[in-house]
Short mmCIF file of C-alpha atoms in Angstrom, two decimals:
data_model
loop_
_atom_site.label_atom_id
_atom_site.label_comp_id
_atom_site.label_asym_id
_atom_site.label_seq_id
_atom_site.Cartn_x
_atom_site.Cartn_y
_atom_site.Cartn_z
CA MET F 3 -10.97 -5.38 -0.92
CA TRP F 4 -10.24 -2.38 -2.95
CA PHE F 5 -7.15 -0.76 -4.21
CA CYS F 6 -7.41 2.11 -6.86
CA ALA F 7 -5.00 4.98 -8.12
CA THR F 8 -7.05 7.25 -10.50
CA HIS F 9 -6.68 10.62 -11.88
CA VAL F 10 -9.61 12.91 -10.89
CA LYS F 11 -9.78 17.09 -11.15
CA ASN F 12 -9.97 19.30 -8.64
CA ASP F 13 -12.42 22.43 -7.75
CA TYR F 14 -9.68 24.48 -9.85
CA GLY F 15 -10.44 22.03 -12.80
CA GLU F 16 -6.26 20.48 -12.32
CA TYR F 17 -5.76 16.74 -12.44
CA ILE F 18 -4.42 15.33 -9.19
CA LEU F 19 -3.87 12.02 -7.93
CA LYS F 20 -5.94 10.38 -5.72
CA LEU F 21 -4.80 6.58 -3.84
CA ILE F 22 -7.81 5.18 -3.02
CA LEU F 23 -8.01 2.60 -0.06
CA ARG F 24 -10.83 0.82 0.62
CA ASP F 25 -11.36 -2.37 2.82
CA ILE F 26 -7.80 -3.21 3.02
CA ARG F 27 -7.29 -6.52 5.48
CA LYS F 28 -4.45 -8.70 6.24
CA GLU F 29 -3.48 -11.51 8.40
CA TYR F 30 -0.15 -12.83 9.76
CA ASN F 31 -1.40 -16.21 11.47
CA GLY F 32 -4.98 -15.78 12.17
CA ALA F 33 -3.88 -12.49 13.97
CA CYS F 34 -5.96 -9.34 12.05
CA ILE F 35 -3.58 -6.33 11.45
CA LEU F 36 -5.68 -4.52 9.20
CA HIS F 37 -9.01 -4.75 9.49
CA GLY F 38 -11.43 -3.00 6.78
CA LEU F 39 -9.15 0.04 6.34
CA SER F 40 -10.31 2.80 4.45
CA TYR F 41 -8.80 5.88 3.72
CA THR F 42 -8.46 8.49 0.27
CA PHE F 43 -4.82 9.81 0.11
CA GLU F 44 -4.16 12.92 -2.94
CA SER F 45 -1.38 14.14 -4.49
CA GLY F 46 0.56 17.62 -3.36
CA LYS F 47 0.16 16.64 0.45
CA VAL F 48 2.60 14.33 2.62
CA TYR F 49 0.73 11.90 4.83
CA GLY F 50 2.34 11.06 7.93
CA ILE F 51 0.99 7.38 9.11
CA SER F 52 1.91 7.02 12.94
CA GLY F 53 1.44 3.71 15.22
CA GLY F 54 3.19 2.02 17.88
CA SER F 55 5.19 -0.68 16.70
CA GLY F 56 2.88 -3.81 15.39
CA SER F 57 0.13 -1.20 14.89
CA GLY F 58 0.64 -2.61 11.02
CA LYS F 59 2.10 0.57 9.16
CA THR F 60 4.72 -1.27 7.16
CA THR F 61 2.73 -3.89 6.46
CA LEU F 62 0.44 -1.29 4.93
CA LEU F 63 2.72 0.45 3.22
CA ARG F 64 4.03 -2.93 1.76
CA CYS F 65 0.15 -3.61 0.82
CA ILE F 66 0.41 -0.23 -1.12
CA ALA F 67 3.63 -1.36 -3.17
CA ARG F 68 1.96 -4.54 -3.62
CA GLU F 69 4.61 -6.44 -2.52
CA TYR F 70 2.53 -7.98 0.20
CA ASP F 71 -0.89 -10.12 -0.22
CA TYR F 72 -4.35 -8.87 1.51
CA THR F 73 -7.06 -11.15 2.45
CA GLY F 74 -10.37 -10.78 0.68
CA THR F 75 -11.15 -10.40 -2.87
CA ASP F 76 -8.90 -9.30 -5.93
CA THR F 77 -7.26 -6.07 -5.87
CA VAL F 78 -8.12 -3.73 -8.90
CA ILE F 79 -5.94 -0.95 -9.78
CA GLU F 80 -7.89 1.47 -12.11
CA ALA F 81 -6.01 4.26 -14.16
CA GLY F 82 -8.33 6.81 -15.07
CA LYS F 83 -6.34 8.68 -17.21
CA SER F 84 -4.38 6.96 -20.26
CA PHE F 85 -1.40 9.02 -19.36
CA PHE F 86 -1.10 7.74 -15.65
CA LYS F 87 0.42 4.12 -15.81
CA THR F 88 -0.70 2.00 -12.73
CA ASP F 89 2.08 -0.34 -12.41
CA VAL F 90 4.71 -1.32 -9.76
CA PHE F 91 7.34 1.34 -11.73
CA GLU F 92 4.95 3.96 -9.97
CA TYR F 93 5.57 2.84 -6.75
CA ALA F 94 8.31 3.76 -4.62
CA LEU F 95 9.27 2.43 -0.82
CA LEU F 96 11.75 3.54 1.02
CA ASP F 97 13.01 1.80 4.53
CA LYS F 98 15.71 1.20 6.07
CA GLU F 99 17.04 -2.21 4.33
CA ILE F 100 18.36 -0.54 1.23
CA VAL F 101 18.33 -2.86 -1.75
CA MET F 102 20.57 -0.89 -4.38
CA PRO F 103 23.55 -1.96 -6.21
CA ARG F 104 27.02 -1.67 -4.86
CA MET F 105 29.39 -2.14 -7.34
CA ILE F 106 28.49 1.12 -9.43
CA THR F 107 28.68 5.04 -8.60
CA PRO F 108 25.81 7.03 -8.07
CA ARG F 109 26.33 8.95 -10.87
CA GLN F 110 25.82 5.48 -13.38
CA TYR F 111 22.72 4.36 -10.63
CA ILE F 112 21.02 7.85 -11.00
CA LYS F 113 21.20 7.74 -14.79
CA GLN F 114 20.08 4.18 -14.90
CA CYS F 115 17.09 5.25 -13.28
CA ILE F 116 16.58 8.13 -15.31
CA LYS F 117 16.67 5.94 -18.75
CA GLU F 118 14.37 3.66 -17.58
CA HIS F 119 12.00 6.27 -15.63
CA LYS F 120 12.28 8.45 -18.21
CA GLY F 121 12.94 11.22 -15.28
CA SER F 122 14.96 14.01 -15.65
CA ILE F 123 16.52 17.38 -13.78
CA PHE F 124 15.98 20.61 -14.72
CA GLY F 125 17.73 24.11 -13.87
CA CYS F 126 20.55 22.43 -12.99
CA SER F 127 23.17 19.65 -13.51
CA LEU F 128 23.42 16.58 -11.77
CA GLU F 129 26.06 17.61 -9.44
CA GLU F 130 24.75 21.02 -7.91
CA TYR F 131 21.49 18.80 -7.58
CA ALA F 132 23.38 16.26 -5.49
CA GLU F 133 24.77 19.31 -3.45
CA LEU F 134 21.31 20.68 -2.68
CA PHE F 135 20.53 16.96 -0.75
CA GLY F 136 24.20 16.72 0.90
CA LEU F 137 25.62 14.69 -0.77
CA PRO F 138 29.18 16.06 -2.70
CA ALA F 139 29.36 16.76 -5.86
CA ASP F 140 32.73 14.13 -6.01
CA LYS F 141 31.32 11.39 -4.45
CA LEU F 142 28.89 10.06 -7.47
CA ASP F 143 32.03 8.39 -9.23
CA VAL F 144 32.52 6.81 -6.20
CA VAL F 145 31.65 3.19 -5.83
CA MET F 146 28.52 2.94 -3.66
CA LYS F 147 29.89 0.19 -1.54
CA ARG F 148 32.26 2.55 -0.11
CA PHE F 149 29.14 4.39 1.28
CA THR F 150 27.55 4.91 5.07
CA GLY F 151 23.61 3.78 4.67
CA GLU F 152 22.72 7.53 5.57
CA GLU F 153 24.26 8.09 1.79
CA LEU F 154 22.97 5.41 0.17
CA GLN F 155 19.17 6.59 1.95
CA ILE F 156 20.00 10.24 0.17
CA ILE F 157 21.41 8.54 -2.96
CA GLN F 158 17.88 6.94 -3.45
CA MET F 159 16.02 10.15 -2.53
CA ILE F 160 17.95 11.92 -5.70
CA ALA F 161 16.72 8.95 -7.77
CA VAL F 162 12.98 9.59 -6.61
CA SER F 163 12.72 12.37 -6.66
CA ILE F 164 14.01 12.94 -10.07
CA ILE F 165 11.72 9.59 -11.56
CA LYS F 166 8.40 10.98 -9.49
CA PRO F 167 6.62 7.50 -9.03
CA ALA F 168 2.95 8.12 -8.38
CA VAL F 169 3.15 7.20 -4.78
CA VAL F 170 6.08 7.50 -2.45
CA LEU F 171 6.13 5.66 0.59
CA MET F 172 8.92 6.15 3.17
CA ASP F 173 8.91 3.71 6.02
CA GLU F 174 10.94 4.69 9.63
CA ILE F 175 13.86 6.43 7.66
CA ILE F 176 13.00 10.42 8.95
CA GLY F 177 14.36 9.65 12.14
CA TYR F 178 17.72 9.30 11.06
CA PHE F 179 18.59 12.07 8.64
CA VAL F 180 17.27 15.48 7.99
CA ILE F 181 15.02 15.21 4.78
CA PRO F 182 15.92 18.40 2.49
CA GLN F 183 12.64 20.39 1.50
CA LEU F 184 13.55 20.23 -2.16
CA PHE F 185 12.50 16.50 -2.04
CA PHE F 186 9.21 16.76 -1.06
CA GLU F 187 9.17 20.34 -3.60
CA ALA F 188 9.89 17.66 -6.34
CA LEU F 189 7.28 15.26 -5.24
CA SER F 190 4.68 18.05 -5.31
CA GLU F 191 2.50 16.25 -8.10
CA SER F 192 2.95 12.72 -6.37
CA ILE F 193 1.45 11.11 -3.13
CA VAL F 194 4.12 11.45 0.06
CA ILE F 195 3.07 8.56 2.74
CA ILE F 196 5.49 8.76 5.85
CA ALA F 197 5.54 5.88 8.23
CA GLU F 198 7.06 6.42 11.86
CA ASP F 199 6.12 5.21 15.60
CA ASP F 200 6.27 8.82 16.75
CA ALA F 201 4.36 11.44 15.20
CA GLU F 202 5.86 14.73 16.57
CA LYS F 203 9.28 13.04 13.79
CA MET F 204 6.77 13.92 11.00
CA GLU F 205 5.20 17.26 12.17
CA THR F 206 8.09 19.31 10.07
CA TYR F 207 7.47 17.11 6.67
CA CYS F 208 3.56 16.83 6.95
CA ASP F 209 0.63 17.85 6.08
CA GLU F 210 -1.81 15.22 7.51
CA ILE F 211 -0.92 12.56 10.20
CA LEU F 212 -3.26 9.81 11.05
CA TYR F 213 -2.97 7.26 13.73
CA LEU F 214 -3.29 3.79 12.90
CA GLU F 215 -4.57 2.02 15.80
CA ASN F 216 -6.18 -1.84 15.40
CA GLY F 217 -6.12 -1.97 12.15
CA SER F 218 -7.74 1.21 11.07
CA PHE F 219 -7.32 4.90 10.80
CA SER F 220 -8.21 6.98 13.96
CA SER F 221 -8.84 10.55 13.85
CA GLY F 222 -5.90 13.25 12.52
CA VAL F 223 -3.55 14.65 15.16
CA LYS F 224 -2.66 17.56 12.56
#
């Protein structure tokens, strides 16, 4: 098994980020979920991973985010260029299980994310930026325990779009609300991977959609 994240030059001499999966394997109780899966993802694209329930979509995303261990040899992370950090903070996983502090406000949470990850907003205020995502500016100072699950997802997306992790993973959340195009525009230099059961849900957002079947990728549908 080999897992590498590195910056390389494209045909125009620009550095792009590549996430390279090689022979990724994962088993549960003797059942093979990911069977020698290999693929290369590039920044500047939004990828979709489609497959039926139990096909291994969530498992794959959590392996990429290094929340799950794999079978096989040790995982190898290579930085390539010195300006690219490969640590856990370079991966953002957004899913239905929202893990956020609830006793602070969105403004406090976002400012904390900006401070820790050196993110920034260009060209507008935080209030204006939140409004572009559909979050009223007056809610920035409301304690988050009062928010709905959809509102918390929006706050997470605002924070992720500001700190711009190298790899952004989204697990079965796009069926619940419309994701602003601004989110993807802000992550144009990141690798974005969306996993959903239904490929049609992802067609609006994705440049390329892959089927996960029998533990490996089959031909793309877009």
